[in-house]
Amino acid sequence: MEAVKGPYDYSDPCFKIFKVPEWRASIYKFLAVDFWGNVPGNIQRRVSAYYSSIYSLPFTKRIIKPYVKFYYQDPDYLSKFNPPEGKNEFESFQDFFIRRFKSIPDSKSNWVWPCEGLLCDLSYVSDQKTSSVKADRRNIWTIFGVSKDLIPREYSFTNVFLHNKNYHRIHAPVDGKISRIQHIPGDLVILRPWIYKQNPSLPAFRNERYNIDIVDVNGKTWYLSIVGGPAVGSIKLPKDIVVGHEIKKLSEIAVFYLGSTCCMAAPTPPRYHRINTFVEVGAIY
């Protein structure tokens, strides 16, 4: 496995990329896609909601301190965040999972990363391959729920995988106006990119997701797909995230309750990041 590190202000970017052998990845993929992926969607959601609910129980707050000590090198990591919903303390592990910044990262760049995690897929839209999902061939436009070729082929496609340890709120990458919000029901197959080898974005083609389009000040549309996975109790949008809402860069647009990945199709490629590097909220896109 490989550790990804860098000079980050808000996150603790020691991210381990597991080097899974082909044979083992094939087994994991079979269990994730062919077995779990064929379990009826209502059962997947029921199991995931139950699993997620356990982490909302009061006793789970005892997990937080050892978890932080184990996963984060920064001893003051937790001091950068507040509990959610105006609480004075973290009352459960779920509260820690959906923690809020005490202060939103400051960035002078016009374009920023909307989330924190591992950049596991990066290409031009034109280079993305189709995927077979339950005998149905799906292309990159399927992820974002739009008709074929609506997203220009010269757009850049990125997929950021959020590990359980990562900050799990999604923020606007640009100033602009929300032009579309779409909920796509789907599966909740495992997200971990290293078990899908040459197609790390395969779960985004089939999993439940929210698609949010933002038209920037230059009239260009930024397409975001906020993708759930196993153990995701829900993906929630703030009340003011509605079509027609003017939004500022780094405004919160969604929160995950356990597990996630975030795809984006943007009119410009990332300037300073490559595949299998760590990105954080507010870093220059």
PDB file of N, CA and C in Angstrom, residues 208-284:
ATOM      1  N   GLU A 208     -26.951   4.685  -6.011  1.00  0.00           N
ATOM      2  CA  GLU A 208     -27.848   5.803  -5.732  1.00  0.00           C
ATOM      3  C   GLU A 208     -27.035   7.089  -5.634  1.00  0.00           C
ATOM      4  N   ARG A 209     -27.593   8.189  -6.182  1.00  0.00           N
ATOM      5  CA  ARG A 209     -26.820   9.430  -6.196  1.00  0.00           C
ATOM      6  C   ARG A 209     -27.721  10.653  -6.378  1.00  0.00           C
ATOM      7  N   TYR A 210     -27.161  11.786  -5.982  1.00  0.00           N
ATOM      8  CA  TYR A 210     -27.753  13.085  -6.265  1.00  0.00           C
ATOM      9  C   TYR A 210     -26.866  13.791  -7.274  1.00  0.00           C
ATOM     10  N   ASN A 211     -27.474  14.308  -8.325  1.00  0.00           N
ATOM     11  CA  ASN A 211     -26.753  15.104  -9.320  1.00  0.00           C
ATOM     12  C   ASN A 211     -27.140  16.572  -9.164  1.00  0.00           C
ATOM     13  N   ILE A 212     -26.139  17.417  -9.092  1.00  0.00           N
ATOM     14  CA  ILE A 212     -26.358  18.853  -8.929  1.00  0.00           C
ATOM     15  C   ILE A 212     -25.530  19.581  -9.977  1.00  0.00           C
ATOM     16  N   ASP A 213     -26.180  20.399 -10.803  1.00  0.00           N
ATOM     17  CA  ASP A 213     -25.485  21.199 -11.817  1.00  0.00           C
ATOM     18  C   ASP A 213     -25.401  22.642 -11.346  1.00  0.00           C
ATOM     19  N   ILE A 214     -24.228  23.243 -11.518  1.00  0.00           N
ATOM     20  CA  ILE A 214     -24.022  24.649 -11.154  1.00  0.00           C
ATOM     21  C   ILE A 214     -23.498  25.393 -12.376  1.00  0.00           C
ATOM     22  N   VAL A 215     -24.193  26.435 -12.796  1.00  0.00           N
ATOM     23  CA  VAL A 215     -23.749  27.278 -13.907  1.00  0.00           C
ATOM     24  C   VAL A 215     -22.916  28.422 -13.320  1.00  0.00           C
ATOM     25  N   ASP A 216     -21.646  28.505 -13.727  1.00  0.00           N
ATOM     26  CA  ASP A 216     -20.759  29.511 -13.146  1.00  0.00           C
ATOM     27  C   ASP A 216     -20.963  30.882 -13.796  1.00  0.00           C
ATOM     28  N   VAL A 217     -20.188  31.859 -13.338  1.00  0.00           N
ATOM     29  CA  VAL A 217     -20.366  33.245 -13.801  1.00  0.00           C
ATOM     30  C   VAL A 217     -20.013  33.409 -15.273  1.00  0.00           C
ATOM     31  N   ASN A 218     -19.312  32.420 -15.839  1.00  0.00           N
ATOM     32  CA  ASN A 218     -18.967  32.466 -17.267  1.00  0.00           C
ATOM     33  C   ASN A 218     -19.959  31.693 -18.128  1.00  0.00           C
ATOM     34  N   GLY A 219     -21.036  31.196 -17.501  1.00  0.00           N
ATOM     35  CA  GLY A 219     -22.038  30.460 -18.245  1.00  0.00           C
ATOM     36  C   GLY A 219     -21.694  29.001 -18.478  1.00  0.00           C
ATOM     37  N   LYS A 220     -20.616  28.499 -17.855  1.00  0.00           N
ATOM     38  CA  LYS A 220     -20.224  27.098 -17.986  1.00  0.00           C
ATOM     39  C   LYS A 220     -20.864  26.272 -16.867  1.00  0.00           C
ATOM     40  N   THR A 221     -21.311  25.073 -17.220  1.00  0.00           N
ATOM     41  CA  THR A 221     -21.950  24.208 -16.227  1.00  0.00           C
ATOM     42  C   THR A 221     -20.940  23.252 -15.608  1.00  0.00           C
ATOM     43  N   TRP A 222     -20.974  23.172 -14.281  1.00  0.00           N
ATOM     44  CA  TRP A 222     -20.192  22.207 -13.518  1.00  0.00           C
ATOM     45  C   TRP A 222     -21.160  21.123 -13.048  1.00  0.00           C
ATOM     46  N   TYR A 223     -20.875  19.885 -13.397  1.00  0.00           N
ATOM     47  CA  TYR A 223     -21.752  18.767 -13.075  1.00  0.00           C
ATOM     48  C   TYR A 223     -21.176  17.989 -11.893  1.00  0.00           C
ATOM     49  N   LEU A 224     -21.956  17.858 -10.828  1.00  0.00           N
ATOM     50  CA  LEU A 224     -21.528  17.077  -9.671  1.00  0.00           C
ATOM     51  C   LEU A 224     -22.461  15.898  -9.473  1.00  0.00           C
ATOM     52  N   SER A 225     -21.884  14.743  -9.158  1.00  0.00           N
ATOM     53  CA  SER A 225     -22.659  13.562  -8.828  1.00  0.00           C
ATOM     54  C   SER A 225     -22.193  13.065  -7.468  1.00  0.00           C
ATOM     55  N   ILE A 226     -23.091  13.084  -6.508  1.00  0.00           N
ATOM     56  CA  ILE A 226     -22.779  12.740  -5.122  1.00  0.00           C
ATOM     57  C   ILE A 226     -23.306  11.331  -4.883  1.00  0.00           C
ATOM     58  N   VAL A 227     -22.395  10.369  -4.811  1.00  0.00           N
ATOM     59  CA  VAL A 227     -22.728   8.949  -4.935  1.00  0.00           C
ATOM     60  C   VAL A 227     -22.658   8.245  -3.586  1.00  0.00           C
ATOM     61  N   GLY A 228     -23.704   7.518  -3.243  1.00  0.00           N
ATOM     62  CA  GLY A 228     -23.739   6.763  -2.002  1.00  0.00           C
ATOM     63  C   GLY A 228     -23.148   5.377  -2.157  1.00  0.00           C
ATOM     64  N   GLY A 229     -22.985   4.703  -1.027  1.00  0.00           N
ATOM     65  CA  GLY A 229     -22.447   3.346  -1.027  1.00  0.00           C
ATOM     66  C   GLY A 229     -23.008   2.569   0.141  1.00  0.00           C
ATOM     67  N   PRO A 230     -22.530   1.347   0.379  1.00  0.00           N
ATOM     68  CA  PRO A 230     -23.016   0.543   1.501  1.00  0.00           C
ATOM     69  C   PRO A 230     -22.862   1.302   2.821  1.00  0.00           C
ATOM     70  N   ALA A 231     -23.804   1.127   3.703  1.00  0.00           N
ATOM     71  CA  ALA A 231     -23.818   1.767   5.023  1.00  0.00           C
ATOM     72  C   ALA A 231     -24.164   3.246   4.959  1.00  0.00           C
ATOM     73  N   VAL A 232     -24.562   3.742   3.786  1.00  0.00           N
ATOM     74  CA  VAL A 232     -25.005   5.129   3.698  1.00  0.00           C
ATOM     75  C   VAL A 232     -26.452   5.196   4.175  1.00  0.00           C
ATOM     76  N   GLY A 233     -26.670   5.836   5.330  1.00  0.00           N
ATOM     77  CA  GLY A 233     -28.024   5.984   5.821  1.00  0.00           C
ATOM     78  C   GLY A 233     -28.806   6.927   4.939  1.00  0.00           C
ATOM     79  N   SER A 234     -28.149   7.996   4.492  1.00  0.00           N
ATOM     80  CA  SER A 234     -28.817   8.957   3.615  1.00  0.00           C
ATOM     81  C   SER A 234     -27.809   9.967   3.095  1.00  0.00           C
ATOM     82  N   ILE A 235     -28.195  10.648   2.032  1.00  0.00           N
ATOM     83  CA  ILE A 235     -27.480  11.814   1.536  1.00  0.00           C
ATOM     84  C   ILE A 235     -28.460  12.969   1.682  1.00  0.00           C
ATOM     85  N   LYS A 236     -28.092  14.008   2.411  1.00  0.00           N
ATOM     86  CA  LYS A 236     -29.018  15.106   2.661  1.00  0.00           C
ATOM     87  C   LYS A 236     -28.499  16.407   2.063  1.00  0.00           C
ATOM     88  N   LEU A 237     -29.421  17.185   1.525  1.00  0.00           N
ATOM     89  CA  LEU A 237     -29.102  18.489   0.969  1.00  0.00           C
ATOM     90  C   LEU A 237     -29.646  19.564   1.904  1.00  0.00           C
ATOM     91  N   PRO A 238     -28.910  20.654   2.120  1.00  0.00           N
ATOM     92  CA  PRO A 238     -29.455  21.769   2.906  1.00  0.00           C
ATOM     93  C   PRO A 238     -30.736  22.305   2.279  1.00  0.00           C
ATOM     94  N   LYS A 239     -31.581  22.940   3.083  1.00  0.00           N
ATOM     95  CA  LYS A 239     -32.883  23.419   2.612  1.00  0.00           C
ATOM     96  C   LYS A 239     -32.766  24.427   1.473  1.00  0.00           C
ATOM     97  N   ASP A 240     -31.677  25.215   1.469  1.00  0.00           N
ATOM     98  CA  ASP A 240     -31.560  26.252   0.432  1.00  0.00           C
ATOM     99  C   ASP A 240     -30.943  25.740  -0.862  1.00  0.00           C
ATOM    100  N   ILE A 241     -30.617  24.456  -0.923  1.00  0.00           N
ATOM    101  CA  ILE A 241     -30.082  23.891  -2.159  1.00  0.00           C
ATOM    102  C   ILE A 241     -31.253  23.482  -3.041  1.00  0.00           C
ATOM    103  N   VAL A 242     -31.686  24.434  -3.854  1.00  0.00           N
ATOM    104  CA  VAL A 242     -32.826  24.245  -4.749  1.00  0.00           C
ATOM    105  C   VAL A 242     -32.471  24.854  -6.102  1.00  0.00           C
ATOM    106  N   VAL A 243     -33.165  24.426  -7.130  1.00  0.00           N
ATOM    107  CA  VAL A 243     -32.934  24.959  -8.474  1.00  0.00           C
ATOM    108  C   VAL A 243     -33.199  26.467  -8.481  1.00  0.00           C
ATOM    109  N   GLY A 244     -32.262  27.210  -9.072  1.00  0.00           N
ATOM    110  CA  GLY A 244     -32.377  28.655  -9.152  1.00  0.00           C
ATOM    111  C   GLY A 244     -31.653  29.393  -8.046  1.00  0.00           C
ATOM    112  N   HIS A 245     -31.169  28.650  -7.036  1.00  0.00           N
ATOM    113  CA  HIS A 245     -30.480  29.287  -5.909  1.00  0.00           C
ATOM    114  C   HIS A 245     -29.087  29.760  -6.311  1.00  0.00           C
ATOM    115  N   GLU A 246     -28.780  31.023  -6.021  1.00  0.00           N
ATOM    116  CA  GLU A 246     -27.437  31.555  -6.229  1.00  0.00           C
ATOM    117  C   GLU A 246     -26.541  31.016  -5.123  1.00  0.00           C
ATOM    118  N   ILE A 247     -25.406  30.464  -5.515  1.00  0.00           N
ATOM    119  CA  ILE A 247     -24.548  29.814  -4.537  1.00  0.00           C
ATOM    120  C   ILE A 247     -23.140  30.369  -4.609  1.00  0.00           C
ATOM    121  N   LYS A 248     -22.514  30.479  -3.461  1.00  0.00           N
ATOM    122  CA  LYS A 248     -21.143  30.975  -3.381  1.00  0.00           C
ATOM    123  C   LYS A 248     -20.171  29.802  -3.299  1.00  0.00           C
ATOM    124  N   LYS A 249     -19.000  30.009  -3.834  1.00  0.00           N
ATOM    125  CA  LYS A 249     -17.945  29.006  -3.744  1.00  0.00           C
ATOM    126  C   LYS A 249     -17.759  28.578  -2.292  1.00  0.00           C
ATOM    127  N   LEU A 250     -17.681  27.274  -2.077  1.00  0.00           N
ATOM    128  CA  LEU A 250     -17.482  26.633  -0.782  1.00  0.00           C
ATOM    129  C   LEU A 250     -18.719  26.625   0.110  1.00  0.00           C
ATOM    130  N   SER A 251     -19.878  27.050  -0.434  1.00  0.00           N
ATOM    131  CA  SER A 251     -21.118  26.841   0.301  1.00  0.00           C
ATOM    132  C   SER A 251     -21.397  25.343   0.369  1.00  0.00           C
ATOM    133  N   GLU A 252     -21.947  24.893   1.471  1.00  0.00           N
ATOM    134  CA  GLU A 252     -22.246  23.470   1.609  1.00  0.00           C
ATOM    135  C   GLU A 252     -23.420  23.088   0.719  1.00  0.00           C
ATOM    136  N   ILE A 253     -23.292  21.970  -0.014  1.00  0.00           N
ATOM    137  CA  ILE A 253     -24.378  21.533  -0.878  1.00  0.00           C
ATOM    138  C   ILE A 253     -24.900  20.139  -0.535  1.00  0.00           C
ATOM    139  N   ALA A 254     -24.169  19.366   0.280  1.00  0.00           N
ATOM    140  CA  ALA A 254     -24.656  18.029   0.650  1.00  0.00           C
ATOM    141  C   ALA A 254     -23.832  17.474   1.797  1.00  0.00           C
ATOM    142  N   VAL A 255     -24.426  16.498   2.507  1.00  0.00           N
ATOM    143  CA  VAL A 255     -23.710  15.782   3.563  1.00  0.00           C
ATOM    144  C   VAL A 255     -24.053  14.304   3.461  1.00  0.00           C
ATOM    145  N   PHE A 256     -23.035  13.449   3.662  1.00  0.00           N
ATOM    146  CA  PHE A 256     -23.207  12.001   3.654  1.00  0.00           C
ATOM    147  C   PHE A 256     -23.316  11.491   5.088  1.00  0.00           C
ATOM    148  N   TYR A 257     -24.188  10.515   5.295  1.00  0.00           N
ATOM    149  CA  TYR A 257     -24.238   9.796   6.555  1.00  0.00           C
ATOM    150  C   TYR A 257     -23.604   8.424   6.321  1.00  0.00           C
ATOM    151  N   LEU A 258     -22.289   8.380   6.351  1.00  0.00           N
ATOM    152  CA  LEU A 258     -21.439   7.199   6.142  1.00  0.00           C
ATOM    153  C   LEU A 258     -21.284   6.838   4.661  1.00  0.00           C
ATOM    154  N   GLY A 259     -20.017   6.769   4.223  1.00  0.00           N
ATOM    155  CA  GLY A 259     -19.669   6.262   2.907  1.00  0.00           C
ATOM    156  C   GLY A 259     -19.996   7.161   1.739  1.00  0.00           C
ATOM    157  N   SER A 260     -19.089   7.316   0.775  1.00  0.00           N
ATOM    158  CA  SER A 260     -19.410   8.185  -0.358  1.00  0.00           C
ATOM    159  C   SER A 260     -18.281   8.285  -1.374  1.00  0.00           C
ATOM    160  N   THR A 261     -18.656   8.821  -2.530  1.00  0.00           N
ATOM    161  CA  THR A 261     -17.694   9.256  -3.533  1.00  0.00           C
ATOM    162  C   THR A 261     -18.336  10.423  -4.281  1.00  0.00           C
ATOM    163  N   CYS A 262     -17.525  11.291  -4.850  1.00  0.00           N
ATOM    164  CA  CYS A 262     -18.049  12.477  -5.523  1.00  0.00           C
ATOM    165  C   CYS A 262     -17.406  12.604  -6.899  1.00  0.00           C
ATOM    166  N   CYS A 263     -18.244  12.544  -7.941  1.00  0.00           N
ATOM    167  CA  CYS A 263     -17.772  12.712  -9.308  1.00  0.00           C
ATOM    168  C   CYS A 263     -18.069  14.141  -9.773  1.00  0.00           C
ATOM    169  N   MET A 264     -17.236  14.628 -10.691  1.00  0.00           N
ATOM    170  CA  MET A 264     -17.464  15.970 -11.220  1.00  0.00           C
ATOM    171  C   MET A 264     -17.007  16.019 -12.671  1.00  0.00           C
ATOM    172  N   ALA A 265     -17.812  16.690 -13.502  1.00  0.00           N
ATOM    173  CA  ALA A 265     -17.414  16.990 -14.874  1.00  0.00           C
ATOM    174  C   ALA A 265     -17.291  18.505 -14.956  1.00  0.00           C
ATOM    175  N   ALA A 266     -16.099  18.982 -15.270  1.00  0.00           N
ATOM    176  CA  ALA A 266     -15.806  20.406 -15.202  1.00  0.00           C
ATOM    177  C   ALA A 266     -15.236  20.911 -16.527  1.00  0.00           C
ATOM    178  N   PRO A 267     -15.440  22.202 -16.823  1.00  0.00           N
ATOM    179  CA  PRO A 267     -14.969  22.751 -18.101  1.00  0.00           C
ATOM    180  C   PRO A 267     -13.457  22.927 -18.178  1.00  0.00           C
ATOM    181  N   THR A 268     -12.760  22.671 -17.080  1.00  0.00           N
ATOM    182  CA  THR A 268     -11.304  22.798 -17.065  1.00  0.00           C
ATOM    183  C   THR A 268     -10.707  21.653 -16.263  1.00  0.00           C
ATOM    184  N   PRO A 269      -9.528  21.163 -16.606  1.00  0.00           N
ATOM    185  CA  PRO A 269      -8.917  20.073 -15.837  1.00  0.00           C
ATOM    186  C   PRO A 269      -8.259  20.594 -14.560  1.00  0.00           C
ATOM    187  N   PRO A 270      -8.022  19.723 -13.581  1.00  0.00           N
ATOM    188  CA  PRO A 270      -7.306  20.137 -12.371  1.00  0.00           C
ATOM    189  C   PRO A 270      -5.914  20.642 -12.723  1.00  0.00           C
ATOM    190  N   ARG A 271      -5.458  21.641 -11.988  1.00  0.00           N
ATOM    191  CA  ARG A 271      -4.156  22.221 -12.295  1.00  0.00           C
ATOM    192  C   ARG A 271      -2.999  21.560 -11.555  1.00  0.00           C
ATOM    193  N   TYR A 272      -3.238  21.073 -10.341  1.00  0.00           N
ATOM    194  CA  TYR A 272      -2.123  20.623  -9.514  1.00  0.00           C
ATOM    195  C   TYR A 272      -2.252  19.196  -9.007  1.00  0.00           C
ATOM    196  N   HIS A 273      -3.260  18.461  -9.455  1.00  0.00           N
ATOM    197  CA  HIS A 273      -3.458  17.119  -8.938  1.00  0.00           C
ATOM    198  C   HIS A 273      -3.488  16.096 -10.070  1.00  0.00           C
ATOM    199  N   ARG A 274      -3.029  14.922  -9.748  1.00  0.00           N
ATOM    200  CA  ARG A 274      -3.046  13.813 -10.690  1.00  0.00           C
ATOM    201  C   ARG A 274      -3.741  12.635 -10.015  1.00  0.00           C
ATOM    202  N   ILE A 275      -3.970  11.585 -10.762  1.00  0.00           N
ATOM    203  CA  ILE A 275      -4.660  10.425 -10.224  1.00  0.00           C
ATOM    204  C   ILE A 275      -3.881   9.835  -9.048  1.00  0.00           C
ATOM    205  N   ASN A 276      -4.609   9.352  -8.046  1.00  0.00           N
ATOM    206  CA  ASN A 276      -4.073   8.777  -6.819  1.00  0.00           C
ATOM    207  C   ASN A 276      -3.324   9.796  -5.957  1.00  0.00           C
ATOM    208  N   THR A 277      -3.748  11.053  -6.027  1.00  0.00           N
ATOM    209  CA  THR A 277      -3.280  12.061  -5.078  1.00  0.00           C
ATOM    210  C   THR A 277      -4.452  12.502  -4.217  1.00  0.00           C
ATOM    211  N   PHE A 278      -4.128  13.157  -3.107  1.00  0.00           N
ATOM    212  CA  PHE A 278      -5.127  13.548  -2.127  1.00  0.00           C
ATOM    213  C   PHE A 278      -5.592  14.973  -2.410  1.00  0.00           C
ATOM    214  N   VAL A 279      -6.907  15.195  -2.326  1.00  0.00           N
ATOM    215  CA  VAL A 279      -7.447  16.550  -2.496  1.00  0.00           C
ATOM    216  C   VAL A 279      -8.208  16.907  -1.233  1.00  0.00           C
ATOM    217  N   GLU A 280      -8.320  18.221  -0.975  1.00  0.00           N
ATOM    218  CA  GLU A 280      -9.096  18.647   0.189  1.00  0.00           C
ATOM    219  C   GLU A 280     -10.001  19.805  -0.182  1.00  0.00           C
ATOM    220  N   VAL A 281     -11.036  19.994   0.602  1.00  0.00           N
ATOM    221  CA  VAL A 281     -12.001  21.061   0.373  1.00  0.00           C
ATOM    222  C   VAL A 281     -11.282  22.410   0.332  1.00  0.00           C
ATOM    223  N   GLY A 282     -11.536  23.172  -0.734  1.00  0.00           N
ATOM    224  CA  GLY A 282     -10.966  24.508  -0.843  1.00  0.00           C
ATOM    225  C   GLY A 282      -9.612  24.566  -1.513  1.00  0.00           C
ATOM    226  N   ALA A 283      -8.980  23.404  -1.744  1.00  0.00           N
ATOM    227  CA  ALA A 283      -7.698  23.408  -2.466  1.00  0.00           C
ATOM    228  C   ALA A 283      -7.953  23.824  -3.908  1.00  0.00           C
ATOM    229  N   ILE A 284      -6.971  24.466  -4.531  1.00  0.00           N
ATOM    230  CA  ILE A 284      -7.106  24.924  -5.902  1.00  0.00           C
ATOM    231  C   ILE A 284      -7.417  23.732  -6.804  1.00  0.00           C
TER     232      ILE A 284
END
